[in-house]
Each structure stands twice: as structure tokens, then as C-alpha cells.
XYZ file of C-alpha atoms in Angstrom:
629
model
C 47.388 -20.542 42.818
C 47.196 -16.585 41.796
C 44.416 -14.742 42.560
C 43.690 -14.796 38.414
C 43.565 -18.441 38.666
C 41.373 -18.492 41.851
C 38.558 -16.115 40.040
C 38.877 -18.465 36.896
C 38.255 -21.602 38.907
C 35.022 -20.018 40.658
C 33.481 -19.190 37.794
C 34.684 -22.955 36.033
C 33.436 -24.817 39.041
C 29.908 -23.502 39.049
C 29.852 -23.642 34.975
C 25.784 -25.278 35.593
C 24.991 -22.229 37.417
C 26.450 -19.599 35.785
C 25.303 -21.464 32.298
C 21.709 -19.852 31.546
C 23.445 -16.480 32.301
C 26.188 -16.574 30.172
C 24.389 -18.233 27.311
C 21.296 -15.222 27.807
C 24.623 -12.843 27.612
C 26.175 -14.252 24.727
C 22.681 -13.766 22.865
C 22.195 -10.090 24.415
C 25.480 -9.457 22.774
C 24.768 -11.425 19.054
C 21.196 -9.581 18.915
C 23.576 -5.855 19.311
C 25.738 -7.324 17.035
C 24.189 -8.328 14.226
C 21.866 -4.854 14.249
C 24.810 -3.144 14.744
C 26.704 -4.608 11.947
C 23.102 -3.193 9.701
C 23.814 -0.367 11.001
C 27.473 -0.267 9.889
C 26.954 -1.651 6.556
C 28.445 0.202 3.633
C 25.937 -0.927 0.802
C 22.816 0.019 2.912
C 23.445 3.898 2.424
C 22.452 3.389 -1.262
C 19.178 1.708 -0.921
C 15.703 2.757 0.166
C 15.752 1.161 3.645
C 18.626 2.994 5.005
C 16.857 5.253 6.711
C 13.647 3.249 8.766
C 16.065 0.183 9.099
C 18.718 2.013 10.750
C 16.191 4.144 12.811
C 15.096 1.280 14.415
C 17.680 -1.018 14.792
C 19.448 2.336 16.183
C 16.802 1.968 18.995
C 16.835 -1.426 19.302
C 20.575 -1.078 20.394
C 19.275 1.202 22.821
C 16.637 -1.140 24.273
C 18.826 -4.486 23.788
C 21.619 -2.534 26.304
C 19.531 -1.291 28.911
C 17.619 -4.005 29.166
C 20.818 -6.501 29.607
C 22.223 -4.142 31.884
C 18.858 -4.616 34.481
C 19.017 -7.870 33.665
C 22.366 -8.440 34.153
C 22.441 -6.830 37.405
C 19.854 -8.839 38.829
C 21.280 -12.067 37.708
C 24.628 -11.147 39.522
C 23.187 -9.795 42.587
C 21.076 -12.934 42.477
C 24.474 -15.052 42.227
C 26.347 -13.529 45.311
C 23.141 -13.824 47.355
C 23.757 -17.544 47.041
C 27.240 -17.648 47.477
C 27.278 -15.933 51.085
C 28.438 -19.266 52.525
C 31.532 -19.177 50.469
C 32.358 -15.797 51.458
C 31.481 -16.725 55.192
C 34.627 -19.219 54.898
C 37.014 -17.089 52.691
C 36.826 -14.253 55.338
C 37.545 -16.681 58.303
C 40.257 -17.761 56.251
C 41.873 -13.897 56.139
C 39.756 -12.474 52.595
C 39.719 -8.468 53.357
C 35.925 -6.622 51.803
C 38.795 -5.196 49.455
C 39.702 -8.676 47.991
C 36.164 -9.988 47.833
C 35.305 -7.156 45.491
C 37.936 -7.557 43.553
C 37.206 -11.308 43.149
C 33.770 -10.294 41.725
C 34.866 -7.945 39.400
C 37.140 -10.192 37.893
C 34.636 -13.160 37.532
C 32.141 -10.552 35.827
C 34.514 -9.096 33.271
C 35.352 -13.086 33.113
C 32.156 -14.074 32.512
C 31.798 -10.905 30.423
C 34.737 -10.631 28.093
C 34.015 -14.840 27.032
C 30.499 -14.006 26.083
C 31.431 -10.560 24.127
C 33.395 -12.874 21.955
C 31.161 -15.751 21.609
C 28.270 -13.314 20.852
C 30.095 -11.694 18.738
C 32.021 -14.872 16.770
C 28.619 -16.464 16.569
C 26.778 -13.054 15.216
C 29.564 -13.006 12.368
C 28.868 -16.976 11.434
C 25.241 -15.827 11.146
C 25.489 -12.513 9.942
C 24.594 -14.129 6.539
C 21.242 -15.678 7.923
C 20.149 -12.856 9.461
C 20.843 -10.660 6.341
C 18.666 -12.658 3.823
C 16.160 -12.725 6.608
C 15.903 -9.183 6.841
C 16.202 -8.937 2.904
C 12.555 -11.707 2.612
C 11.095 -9.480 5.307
C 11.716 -6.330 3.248
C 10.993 -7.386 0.296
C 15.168 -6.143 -1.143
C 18.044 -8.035 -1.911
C 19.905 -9.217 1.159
C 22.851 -7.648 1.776
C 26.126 -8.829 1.544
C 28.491 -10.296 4.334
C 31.576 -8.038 5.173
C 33.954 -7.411 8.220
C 32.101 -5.579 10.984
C 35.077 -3.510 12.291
C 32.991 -0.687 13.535
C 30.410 -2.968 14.551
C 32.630 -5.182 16.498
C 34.071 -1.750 18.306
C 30.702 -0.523 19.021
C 29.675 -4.097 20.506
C 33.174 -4.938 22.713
C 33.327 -1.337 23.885
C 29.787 -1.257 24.924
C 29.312 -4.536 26.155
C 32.563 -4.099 28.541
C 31.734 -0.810 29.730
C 28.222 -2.747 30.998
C 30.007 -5.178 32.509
C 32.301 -2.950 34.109
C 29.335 -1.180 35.680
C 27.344 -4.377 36.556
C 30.399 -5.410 38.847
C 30.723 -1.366 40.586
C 27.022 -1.489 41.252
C 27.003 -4.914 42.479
C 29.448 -4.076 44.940
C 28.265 -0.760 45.717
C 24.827 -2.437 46.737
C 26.005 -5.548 48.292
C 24.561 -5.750 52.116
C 26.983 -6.238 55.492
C 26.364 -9.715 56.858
C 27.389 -10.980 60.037
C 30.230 -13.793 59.655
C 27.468 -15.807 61.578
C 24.901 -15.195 58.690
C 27.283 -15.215 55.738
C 28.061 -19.066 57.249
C 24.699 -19.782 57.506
C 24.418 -18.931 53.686
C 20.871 -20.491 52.766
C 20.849 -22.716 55.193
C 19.341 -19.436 57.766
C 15.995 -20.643 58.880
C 13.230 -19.396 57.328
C 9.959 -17.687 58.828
C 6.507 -18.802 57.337
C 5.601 -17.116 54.662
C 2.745 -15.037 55.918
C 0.296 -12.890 53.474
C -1.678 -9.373 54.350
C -5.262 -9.978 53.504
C -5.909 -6.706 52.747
C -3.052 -6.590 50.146
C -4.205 -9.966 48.544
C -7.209 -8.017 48.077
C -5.920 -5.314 46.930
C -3.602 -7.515 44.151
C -7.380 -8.783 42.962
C -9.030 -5.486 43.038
C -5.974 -4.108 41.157
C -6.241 -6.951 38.454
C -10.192 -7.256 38.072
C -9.991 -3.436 37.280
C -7.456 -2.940 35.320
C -9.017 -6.448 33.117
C -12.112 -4.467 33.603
C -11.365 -0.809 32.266
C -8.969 -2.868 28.879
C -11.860 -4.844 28.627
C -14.313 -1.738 27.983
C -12.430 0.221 26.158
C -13.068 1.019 23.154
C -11.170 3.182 20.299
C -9.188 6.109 21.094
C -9.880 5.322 24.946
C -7.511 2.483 24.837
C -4.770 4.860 24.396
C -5.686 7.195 27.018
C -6.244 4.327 29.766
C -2.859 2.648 28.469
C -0.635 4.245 31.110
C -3.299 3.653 34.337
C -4.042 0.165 32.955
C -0.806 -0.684 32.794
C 0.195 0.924 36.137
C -2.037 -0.935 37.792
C -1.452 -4.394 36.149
C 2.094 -3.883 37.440
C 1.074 -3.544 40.715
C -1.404 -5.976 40.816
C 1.122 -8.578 39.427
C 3.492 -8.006 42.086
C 0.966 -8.361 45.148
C -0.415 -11.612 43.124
C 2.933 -12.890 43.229
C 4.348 -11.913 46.810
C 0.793 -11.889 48.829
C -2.091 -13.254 47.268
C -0.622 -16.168 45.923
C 1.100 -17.030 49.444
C -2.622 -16.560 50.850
C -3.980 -18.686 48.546
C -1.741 -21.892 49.333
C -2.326 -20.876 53.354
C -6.170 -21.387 52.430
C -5.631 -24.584 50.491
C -3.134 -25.953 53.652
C -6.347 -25.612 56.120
C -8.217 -27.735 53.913
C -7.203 -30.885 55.579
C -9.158 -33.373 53.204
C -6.741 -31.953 50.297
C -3.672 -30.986 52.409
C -3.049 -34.344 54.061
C -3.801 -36.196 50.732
C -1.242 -38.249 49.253
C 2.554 -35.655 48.255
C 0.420 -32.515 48.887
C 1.618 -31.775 52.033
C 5.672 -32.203 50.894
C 4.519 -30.008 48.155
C 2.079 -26.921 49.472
C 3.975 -26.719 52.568
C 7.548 -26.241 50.104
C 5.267 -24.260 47.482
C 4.466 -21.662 49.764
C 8.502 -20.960 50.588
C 9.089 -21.241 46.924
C 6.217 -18.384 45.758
C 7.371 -16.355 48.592
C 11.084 -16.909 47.501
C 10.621 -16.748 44.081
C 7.987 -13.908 43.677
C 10.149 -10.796 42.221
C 11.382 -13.358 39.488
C 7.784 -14.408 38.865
C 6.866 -10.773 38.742
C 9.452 -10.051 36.007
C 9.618 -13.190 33.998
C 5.410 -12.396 33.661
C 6.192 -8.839 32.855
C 8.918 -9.068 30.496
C 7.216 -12.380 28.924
C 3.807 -9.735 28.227
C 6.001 -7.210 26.683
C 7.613 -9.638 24.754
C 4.188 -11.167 23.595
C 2.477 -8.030 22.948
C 4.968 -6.684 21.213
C 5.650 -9.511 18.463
C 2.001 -10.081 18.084
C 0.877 -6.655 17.595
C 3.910 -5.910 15.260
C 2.536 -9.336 13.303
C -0.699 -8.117 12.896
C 0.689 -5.002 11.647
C 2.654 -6.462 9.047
C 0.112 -8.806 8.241
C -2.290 -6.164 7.535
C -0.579 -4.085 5.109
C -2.251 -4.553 2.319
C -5.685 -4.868 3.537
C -4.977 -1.277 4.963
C -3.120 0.277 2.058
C -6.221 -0.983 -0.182
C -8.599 0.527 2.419
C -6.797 4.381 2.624
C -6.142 4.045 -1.353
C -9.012 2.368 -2.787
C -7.664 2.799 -6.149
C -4.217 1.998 -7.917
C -3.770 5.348 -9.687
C -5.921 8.574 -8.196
C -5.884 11.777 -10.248
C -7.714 14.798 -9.181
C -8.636 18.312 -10.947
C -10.407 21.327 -10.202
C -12.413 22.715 -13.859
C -10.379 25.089 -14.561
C -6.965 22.453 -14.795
C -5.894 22.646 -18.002
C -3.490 19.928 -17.502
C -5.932 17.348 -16.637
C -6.490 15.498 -20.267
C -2.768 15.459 -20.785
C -1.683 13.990 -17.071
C -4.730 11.147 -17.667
C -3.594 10.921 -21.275
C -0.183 9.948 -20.203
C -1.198 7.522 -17.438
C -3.183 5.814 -19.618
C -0.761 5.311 -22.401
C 1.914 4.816 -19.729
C -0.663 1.455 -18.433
C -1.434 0.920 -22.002
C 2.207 0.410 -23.458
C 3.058 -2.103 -20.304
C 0.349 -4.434 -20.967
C -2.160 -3.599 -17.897
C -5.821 -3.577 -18.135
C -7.587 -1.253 -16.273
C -10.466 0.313 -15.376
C -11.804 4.085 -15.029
C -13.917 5.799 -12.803
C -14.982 8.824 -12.417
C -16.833 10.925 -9.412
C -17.852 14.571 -9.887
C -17.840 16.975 -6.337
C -19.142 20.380 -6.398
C -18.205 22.919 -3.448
C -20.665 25.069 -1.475
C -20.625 28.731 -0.877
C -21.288 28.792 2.392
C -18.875 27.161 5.403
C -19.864 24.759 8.003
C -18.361 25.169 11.766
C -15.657 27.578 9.710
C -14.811 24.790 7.125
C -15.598 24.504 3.464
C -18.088 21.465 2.177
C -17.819 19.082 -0.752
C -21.089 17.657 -1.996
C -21.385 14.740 -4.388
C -24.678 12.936 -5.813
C -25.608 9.878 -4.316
C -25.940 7.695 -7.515
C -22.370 8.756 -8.646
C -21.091 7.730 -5.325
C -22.103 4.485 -4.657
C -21.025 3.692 -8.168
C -17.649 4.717 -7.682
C -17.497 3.298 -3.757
C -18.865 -0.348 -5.905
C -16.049 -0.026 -7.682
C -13.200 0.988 -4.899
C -15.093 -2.097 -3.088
C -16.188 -0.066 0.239
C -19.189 1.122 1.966
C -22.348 2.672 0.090
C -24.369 4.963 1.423
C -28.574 5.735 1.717
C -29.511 9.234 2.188
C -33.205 10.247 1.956
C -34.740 13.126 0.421
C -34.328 15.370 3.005
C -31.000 14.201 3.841
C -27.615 14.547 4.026
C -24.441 11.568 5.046
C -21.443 13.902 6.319
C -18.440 12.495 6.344
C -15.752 12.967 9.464
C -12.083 13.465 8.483
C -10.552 11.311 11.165
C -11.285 9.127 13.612
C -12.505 10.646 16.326
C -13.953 13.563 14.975
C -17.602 14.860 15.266
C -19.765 16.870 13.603
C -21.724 19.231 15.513
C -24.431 20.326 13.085
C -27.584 19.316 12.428
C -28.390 20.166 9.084
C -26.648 21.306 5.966
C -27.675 23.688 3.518
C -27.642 22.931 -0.065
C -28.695 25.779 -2.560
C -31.908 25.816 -1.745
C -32.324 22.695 0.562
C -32.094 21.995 4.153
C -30.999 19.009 4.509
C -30.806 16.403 8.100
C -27.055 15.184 8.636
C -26.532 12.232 8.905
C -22.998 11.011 9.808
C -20.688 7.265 10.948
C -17.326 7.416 12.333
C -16.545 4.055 10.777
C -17.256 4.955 7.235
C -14.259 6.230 5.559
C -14.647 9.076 2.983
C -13.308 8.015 -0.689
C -12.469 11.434 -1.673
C -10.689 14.392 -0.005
C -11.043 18.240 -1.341
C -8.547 20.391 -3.527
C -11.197 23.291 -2.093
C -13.268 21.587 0.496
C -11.982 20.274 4.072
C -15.172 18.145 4.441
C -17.297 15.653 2.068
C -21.095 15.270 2.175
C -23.016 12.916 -0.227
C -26.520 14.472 -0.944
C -29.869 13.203 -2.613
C -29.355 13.142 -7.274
C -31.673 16.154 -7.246
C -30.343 18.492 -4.739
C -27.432 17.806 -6.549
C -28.177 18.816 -10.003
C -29.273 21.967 -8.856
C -25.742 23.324 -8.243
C -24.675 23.857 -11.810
C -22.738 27.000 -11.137
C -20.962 26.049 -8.335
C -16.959 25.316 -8.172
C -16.638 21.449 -9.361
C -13.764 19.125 -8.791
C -13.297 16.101 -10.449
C -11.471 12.469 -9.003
C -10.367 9.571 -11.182
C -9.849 6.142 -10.039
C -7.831 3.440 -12.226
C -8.452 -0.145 -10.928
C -5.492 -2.088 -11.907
C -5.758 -5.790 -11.280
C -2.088 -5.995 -10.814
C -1.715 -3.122 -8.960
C 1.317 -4.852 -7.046
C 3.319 -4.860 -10.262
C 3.170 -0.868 -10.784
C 5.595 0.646 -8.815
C 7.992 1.638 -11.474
C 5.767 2.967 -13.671
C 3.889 4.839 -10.327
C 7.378 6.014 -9.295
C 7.826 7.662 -13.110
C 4.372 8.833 -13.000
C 5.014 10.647 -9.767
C 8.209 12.291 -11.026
C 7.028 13.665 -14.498
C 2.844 14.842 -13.259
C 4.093 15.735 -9.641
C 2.147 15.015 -6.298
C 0.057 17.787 -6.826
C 0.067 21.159 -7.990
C 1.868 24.481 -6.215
C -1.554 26.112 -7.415
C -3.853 23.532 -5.819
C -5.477 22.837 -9.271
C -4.831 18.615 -8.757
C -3.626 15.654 -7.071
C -2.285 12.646 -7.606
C -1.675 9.438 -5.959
C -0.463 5.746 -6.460
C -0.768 2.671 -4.171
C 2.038 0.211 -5.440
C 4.936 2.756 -3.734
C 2.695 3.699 -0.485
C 1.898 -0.188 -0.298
C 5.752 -1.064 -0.576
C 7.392 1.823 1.609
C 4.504 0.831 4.639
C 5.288 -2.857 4.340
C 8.919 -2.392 4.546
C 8.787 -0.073 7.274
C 5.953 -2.642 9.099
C 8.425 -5.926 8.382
C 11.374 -3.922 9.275
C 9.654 -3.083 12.905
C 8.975 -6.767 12.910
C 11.928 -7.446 12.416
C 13.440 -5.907 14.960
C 10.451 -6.375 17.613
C 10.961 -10.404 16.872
C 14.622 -10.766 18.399
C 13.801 -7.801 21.125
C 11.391 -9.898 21.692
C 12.929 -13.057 21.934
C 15.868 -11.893 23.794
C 13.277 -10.736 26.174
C 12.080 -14.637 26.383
C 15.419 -16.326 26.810
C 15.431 -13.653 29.643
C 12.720 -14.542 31.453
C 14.103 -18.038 30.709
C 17.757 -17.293 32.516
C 15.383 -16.084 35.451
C 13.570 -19.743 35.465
C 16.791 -22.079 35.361
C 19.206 -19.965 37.561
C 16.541 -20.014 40.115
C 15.637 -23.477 39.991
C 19.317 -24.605 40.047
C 20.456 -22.276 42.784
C 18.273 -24.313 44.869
C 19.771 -27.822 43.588
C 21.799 -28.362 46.719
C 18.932 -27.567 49.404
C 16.658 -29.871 47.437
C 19.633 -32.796 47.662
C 19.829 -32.091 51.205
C 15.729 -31.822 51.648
C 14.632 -34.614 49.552
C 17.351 -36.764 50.694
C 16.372 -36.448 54.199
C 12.964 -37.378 53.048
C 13.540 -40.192 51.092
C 15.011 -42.051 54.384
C 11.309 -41.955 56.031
C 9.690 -43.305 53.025
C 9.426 -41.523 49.824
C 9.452 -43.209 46.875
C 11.266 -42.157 43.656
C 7.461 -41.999 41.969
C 6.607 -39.515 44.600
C 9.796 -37.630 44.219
C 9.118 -37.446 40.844
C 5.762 -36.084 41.123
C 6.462 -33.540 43.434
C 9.288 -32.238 41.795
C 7.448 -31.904 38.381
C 4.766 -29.935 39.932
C 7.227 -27.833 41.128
C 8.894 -27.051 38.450
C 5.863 -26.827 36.379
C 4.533 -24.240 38.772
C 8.171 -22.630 38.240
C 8.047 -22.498 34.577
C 3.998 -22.199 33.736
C 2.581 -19.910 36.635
C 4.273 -16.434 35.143
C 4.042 -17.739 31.442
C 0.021 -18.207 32.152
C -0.229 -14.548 33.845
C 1.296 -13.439 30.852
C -1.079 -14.906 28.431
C -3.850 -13.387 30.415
C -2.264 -10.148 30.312
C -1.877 -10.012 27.201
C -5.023 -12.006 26.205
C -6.899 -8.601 27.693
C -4.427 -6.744 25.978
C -5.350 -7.486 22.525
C -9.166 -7.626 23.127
C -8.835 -3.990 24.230
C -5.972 -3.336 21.150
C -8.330 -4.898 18.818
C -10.555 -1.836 18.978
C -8.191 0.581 19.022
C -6.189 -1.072 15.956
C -9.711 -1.216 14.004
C -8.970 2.899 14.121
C -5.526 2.092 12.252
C -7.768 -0.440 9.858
C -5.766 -3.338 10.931
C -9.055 -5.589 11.644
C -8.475 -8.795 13.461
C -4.809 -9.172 15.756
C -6.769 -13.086 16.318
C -4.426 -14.653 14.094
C -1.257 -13.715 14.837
C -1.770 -13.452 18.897
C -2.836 -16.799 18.411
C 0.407 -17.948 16.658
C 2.712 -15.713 18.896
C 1.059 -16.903 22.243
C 1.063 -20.754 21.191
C 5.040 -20.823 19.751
C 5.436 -19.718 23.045
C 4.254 -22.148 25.282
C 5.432 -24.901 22.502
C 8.994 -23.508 23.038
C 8.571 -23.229 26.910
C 6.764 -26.963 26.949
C 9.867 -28.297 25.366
C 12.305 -25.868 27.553
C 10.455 -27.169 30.903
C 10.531 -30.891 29.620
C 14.688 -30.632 29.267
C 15.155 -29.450 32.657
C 12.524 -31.123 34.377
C 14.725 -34.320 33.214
C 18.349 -33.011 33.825
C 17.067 -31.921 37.648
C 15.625 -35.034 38.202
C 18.712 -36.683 37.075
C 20.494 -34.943 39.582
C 18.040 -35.289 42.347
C 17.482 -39.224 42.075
C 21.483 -39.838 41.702
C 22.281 -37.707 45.005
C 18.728 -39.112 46.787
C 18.728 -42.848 45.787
């Protein structure tokens, strides 16, 4: 036997082992694939999505590699860890350090070189799929299938340069063992698992306020506490998983009445060896399971919000407005009109008159507008109204988080009381005027002489339907005017270009994010059937005192329950918080509720991992019962 064949049989032998990691590399590699073969694509140069498609998938390459290559790494240093027995008895039997490493790099580029070309065979057979997916999501016509030459060069090259590196670093970090200990392989005795108290309180303080400070934060605070938060949910995870958790059990063992009832004390006593085992893969199975949840559910509510958003920040289907002295303005409206009229739409007009103040306000010119006129016209766009007294004036702010500083505003001959609310969005921005103020009918009628702007709103029933003639619109009238003398705007091509670019990050954020889940998958069934053989060895030794294959069952499906649920539920509740505090701060970017689709994300989730941990319970058990009875 050569020293080929040797490496292929190691890798053939263990082909349950190694199966979770090659099948979460073959998908690593499709997911690269099939963006890279959008990326590639010759017809998508020529239509509008070439350039916020490939943008992101262009980043998504980005993420998709380094993420495989940490995850990657872990999953082979995870693999040699348990295979330290072998070693033990290859280097008694005359294996140099030399040969060893060469063994490994040959069953990684192995392991590597099959999955490049099943990821890739299998991202060509649905290369079709995935291309009238994208096409439904962005609202084009899917592209067409061709051979990926450049896509498959991008994907081999890359994908065996990771490889490559996976098996250097590997050996690079791989510890010096004793012969002794490499013999001894898992089988070393192990110390009770033994938890700080002050660090299991720490892991809870680190939690409660980091749930605490998402919790109470509210609009463009979320942003600003993101990083901290975050930081300290990270931290807090990890001491949940590797001390406070270990304390926990150790306080449910001393409570005898519970401990000494029934399987509990076959299953704390191996629980607490398991958490303390298992706790770096429960910390990153819960952390990349949040990012993968928070991710797909706020990119849902994104792209389910679209056009509740584009309504809100265009309130009407066609916008046109002129300063007075626009001589322009009858034929531009003329021409919409007749444009609207000759394609069969009905519409509406309104109309809202704004006159601009002499003097400046904190160094910025003021709109004012009458209060009867306003409310008509914000009826008609469907948004807020406003109530001003006599002596009163509502100032608008400009964004959200601006304030306004001043107390009252002077109108010709008035002094008016400013009033002002964040959350009410202004329906008209100035040609001459950086702020709006609505003001009381007969302060405004006194300002005759003043510099007056008008705005026109068209309400279009099917707005939807208008692109074409918006786009035409836009080309012959213009945006606006190099003077400043008027403005124009349409919703159908703003509404369009935001929910392409909203589906296409959805898009992409949906296999990130599912690769991320078949991830933190790989982590669950590599680590539960690394430890098949000491669980043959332990149960079976059991099983001769008295257990019954009832109890066996029951134990080992609150095992693997705790396995496959504990991280998934710390995710939840991360990101649970994490959309109660995002809900606030996506109100700002008028996306109002993130219920929905969280609630849809985080339950396909736990249906997928339900059915997942239901499969393997039942194939471990198999095994288990036909080696133990």
C-alpha cells in the first residue's frame, strides 16, 4: 500500500466523521460558485442590476471565503485532536513528524479537491434555479445558463489555495504530545469540570447588561451602543458556556432530591463533561446562528418594507416643483399631464403654495406654508396633519436626529411659539429654503411680497405601472434645474431601483446566511459523532449493571437535545433583544415592524433544526443500541 493509498483509506474509513464537513464544504464552495458565476455572466453587463448585484455578491465572495477558511480550520484541528490515538500507534510503528504532516496535507487537499468539484458540479446543475430565483427577487428576467469558465477558475483556484493553507496552519499549530498521551488519545482521564464563581457572575452581569442597554435603546442610540453591546454579548456568551453553565449543573448535582432521581445522575454527572467539552462549539454555533438570524430577518424586513417606505419619503407618484419666476412650469405640468392622459391613468392634482422669509434662523433660510393648505395636501399624500394655534408655529426637522434650538419664529410681523416632532416627516423640501414651518391661515396671508415656491403632487392609483413613462419624463423635464428654478421627482423608478437593491441584499444575506447555519450544523454532528466510540464504550459498561434500553434512550435524547437546542435557544434570545432594540432604530429608516419576518426567520429555523436533531437523534441511537444490546 503507497502512502497515496494509505491517506485515501483514512479519510474512506472515517467517511461518518468526516461527512458533515465535507458536505458543509461542498456547500461553502456551491454558494462561491453560483455568485461567482453572477458575477461572471456576460448578459448582466447590459442590464440595470449589474452594478448592486455584483457589488454584493463581490462581497459575499469575500465573506463566504473567510468564513470557510475559520471554519475550516477549526473543523480540522478539531479532527486531529481526536485522532491522537492513531498517531500514538503510527509513530511506535516508525511514522517520522515529517510523514505525519504530510499525511494530513494530503487527506485535506483530499477532502478538499472532492468537494471543489462536487460544489462546483452541483452549483452548475443548479445554476438555473438559482438564476430565476434571483430574477423573482429582482423583479428582471432571469438570466440565462452558460459555461462558467472564469467562474469555475476563480472557485478551484481559490478554494485550493484555502485548503492548502488550512493544512500549513494546521500543522504549524498542532501541539507536541508525549507518545504516552498521544496513546491515551481520549481515553486521558478527565478532571471535574470546575467553574469560577466570580466569572459565572460575571457571564450574567455581562448578559443582563448588555439585554439591558439593547433593551433601552432607542433610535440613533442603537447604533452607537452596537459595538459595546455586542462586545459584551460575546463575552458573556463565552463565560455562559465554559463557567456559568458548568456552575449551574454543580448546583443542580447537590440537590440530592433531583440528582439521585431516576437517569439524572448518568446524565448531569456526563452533562457537566459535555458543556465543559463542548463549550467553544456552543459559543460559536450561538454566535454564528445570531448573525445568521439577524441578518436574514433584518434584510426581510427590509425588503418587505419597500414600498411602505418609498410611499412614506415620496408621498406622491409625480412631484413637480417651481419657484414664480419659472417660466417653464405650465409647459413641464402640461406635458406630464398629457403624457398620464394619453396612457390611460387617472390622476389627481394637488397643489401647496410656500413662501420664504427674509430673515434666517440658526444661519438657515425658512419656508412657511398656511395651515389649511397643508393639511389638505398631507390628506391627500395620506400622512400626518398638523394643529398650530394662533400664536404658533410647527417647525419641521430635516433629519432624524436633528433639533431645533429656537424658541420662536418670526413671521412678518408675528412672533410666533415653535413647536416641533422628530417623528413627523416634512412633505415638502425648499428650492430657497433649508427648513419648513407651517404657520396659522392669517399670518400667512400677510406675506404677499415675499419669494413663493410652488409643489405639485399627482396621485396616481397605479403608480406601480409608471416607470416608463417616469423614466421619459425624467429624461426630457430633467431632475431639476442648473438655475434652481424647479424639481422634479417620480416614485415608480425610486420604488423599483430600492427594491431591487433590498431583494438583491436578500438575496445574498439568505445563502450567507444559511451557509452560516449548515455551519453551526457541521459543529453539532462532528461533535456528537466524535464522541460515538466513548459513548459505546460508556454506555456499554453501563448497560451490564442495569440500564435499560428506555433509559438509554432517554438519556441520550436529552443529550443530544441539550447538544442541538441549548446554542440555537441563546441565539433566539440574542437576537430576540436584537430586534426589539433594531425595531427603534429601523422606525428612523421607516421600516415599522421587523415582527413579521423575525418571526418567520426564527421559527424556519428551529423547524429545520427540529427535523435535523430528530435524524440524528435516530441514526446515534441506532448505533448505540446495536453496539450496547
Amino acid at each position: 500500500m503507497t502512502f497515496r493509498q494509505f491517506a485515501f483509506n483514512n479519510v474512506s474509513r472515517n467517511k461518518r466523521t468526516y461527512a458533515a464537513f465535507f458536505l458543509s464544504s461542498v456547500f461553502s464552495v456551491m454558494i462561491f460558485f453560483v455568485y461567482a458565476m453572477f458575477i461572471f455572466h456576460p448578459g448582466i453587463a447590459d442590464e440595470a442590476i449589474h452594478e448592486s448585484v455584483a457589488t454584493g455578491m463581490m462581497v459575499a465572495e469575500y465573506v463566504i471565503f473567510l468564513f470557510a477558511f475559520f471554519f475550516l480550520f477549526y473543523c480540522v484541528g478539531a479532527f486531529l485532536k481526536k485522532r491522537e490515538k492513531e498517531f500514538g500507534i503510527l509513530f511506535m510503528h516508525g511514522m517520522t513528524p515529517l510523514q505525519r504532516n504530510l499525511l494530513i496535507f494530503m487527506e485535506n487537499m483530499l477532502i478538499g479537491v472532492v468537494s471543489i468539484l462536487f460544489g462546483i458540479v452541483l452549483g452548475m446543475v443548479l445554476a438555473k434555479l438559482f438564476f430565476q430565483f434571483a430574477g423573482f427577487l429582482l423583479d428582471v428576467q432571469a438570466l440565462p445558463f452558460y459555461w462558467a469558465w472564469k467562474a469555475i477558475g476563480l472557485t478551484a483556484v481559490a478554494f485550493l489555495v484555502l485548503f492548502a493553507a488550512i493544512s500549513v496552519f494546521t500543522v504549524l499549530f498542532l501541539r507536541k504530545r508525549s507518545l504516552l498521551e498521544l496513546l491515551q488519545g481520549s481515553q486521558r482521564p478527565k478532571k471535574e469540570p470546575k467553574a469560577s464563581v466570580s466569572l459565572s457572575v460575571l457571564a450574567a452581569l455581562l448578559l443582563g447588561l448588555s439585554y439591558l442597554l439593547a433593551l433601552t435603546a432607542e433610535g440613533i442610540y442603537v447604533p452607537v451602543l452596537l459595538m459595546p453591546v455586542t462586545a459584551m454579548t460575546i463575552g458573556g456568551t463565552y463565560l455562559l458556556f465554559t463557567q456559568l453553565s458548568v456552575f449551574a449543573i454543580g448546583m443542580m448535582k447537590k440537590k440530592r432530591f433531583f440528582y439521585w432521581k431516576r437517569t439524572n445522575l448518568l446524565t448531569l454527572s456526563d452533562m457537566a463533561y459535555r458543556m465543559k467539552d463542548n463549550a467553544r462549539m456552543f459559543f460559536l454555533v450561538s454566535i454564528v446562528s445570531t448573525i445568521a438570524f439577524c441578518a436574514i430577518g433584518t434584510l426581510a424586513a427590509l425588503a418587505g418594507s419597500i414600498q411602505e417606505t418609498v410611499v412614506r419619503t415620496n408621498p406622491f407618484a409625480f412631484e413637480y416643483q417651481s419657484k414664480r419666476d419659472n417660466a417653464e412650469e405650465q409647459k413641464h405640468l402640461s406635458m406630464l399631464e398629457n403624457r398620464l392622459e394619453q396612457a390611460g391613468y387617472t390622476y389627481e392634482k394637488h397643489m401647496l403654495k410656500m413662501r420664504v422669509l427674509p430673515n434666517e434662523v440658526e444661519g438657515e433660510q425658512v419656508g412657511v406654508v398656511k395651515l389649511a393648505q397643508y393639511n389638505q395636501f398631507a390628506l391627500a399624500a395620506n400622512a400626518d396633519s398638523i394643529t398650530v394655534g394662533d400664536q404658533e408655529a410647527f417647525l419641521f426637522v430635516r433629519w432624524f436626529g436633528d433639533s431645533i434650538e429656537s424658541s420662536t419664529l418670526h413671521v412678518g410681523d408675528s412672533i410666533l411659539r415653535v413647536k416641533s416632532n422628530a417623528s413627523v416627516i416634512p412633505l415638502a423640501s425648499g428650492l430657497g429654503f433649508e427648513r419648513l414651518a407651517v404657520v396659522p391661515d392669517a399670518v400667512y396671508d400677510q406675506l404677499e411680497e415675499l419669494e413663493e415656491e410652488s409643489l405639485y403632487g399627482y396621485n396616481v392609483p397605479k403608480w406601480k405601472e409608471t416607470k416608463e413613462i417616469s423614466l421619459n419624463l425624467e429624461e426630457k423635464i430633467g431632475r431639476w434645474d442648473e438655475e434652481g428654478k424647479y424639481y422634479f421627482s417620480t416614485r415608480a423608478p425610486v420604488y423599483y431601483s430600492m427594491k431591487q437593491m433590498a431583494n438583491t441584499a436578500l438575496f445574498i444575506g439568505l445563502f450567507v446566511g444559511v451557509l452560516f447555519f449548515v455551519a453551526a450544523a457541521s459543529f453539532l454532528y462532528f461533535r456528537l459523532y466524535t464522541d460515538l466510540e466513548n459513548d459505546k464504550r460508556q454506555y456499554g459498561a453501563i448497560s451490564k449493571i442495569g440500564m435499560t434500553e428506555s433509559e438509554l434512550t432517554r438519556i441520550v435524547t436529552i443529550q443530544i437535545a441539550l447538544l442541538f437546542f441549548v446554542p440555537i435557544l441563546v441565539a433566539i434570545a440574542h437576537s430576540i433583544v436584537a430586534f426589539v432594540s433594531l425595531q427603534s432604530f429601523l422606525k428612523l429608516m421607516l421600516i415599522t415592524s421587523v415582527v413579521k419576518p423575525t418571526a418567520i426567520v426564527l421559527l424556519s429555523f428551529v423547524v429545520v433544526q427540529a427535523i435535523y436533531f430528530w435524524i440524528i437523534r435516530n441514526r446515534y441511537l441506532f448505533h448505540l443500541k446495536r453496539s450496547v444490546f
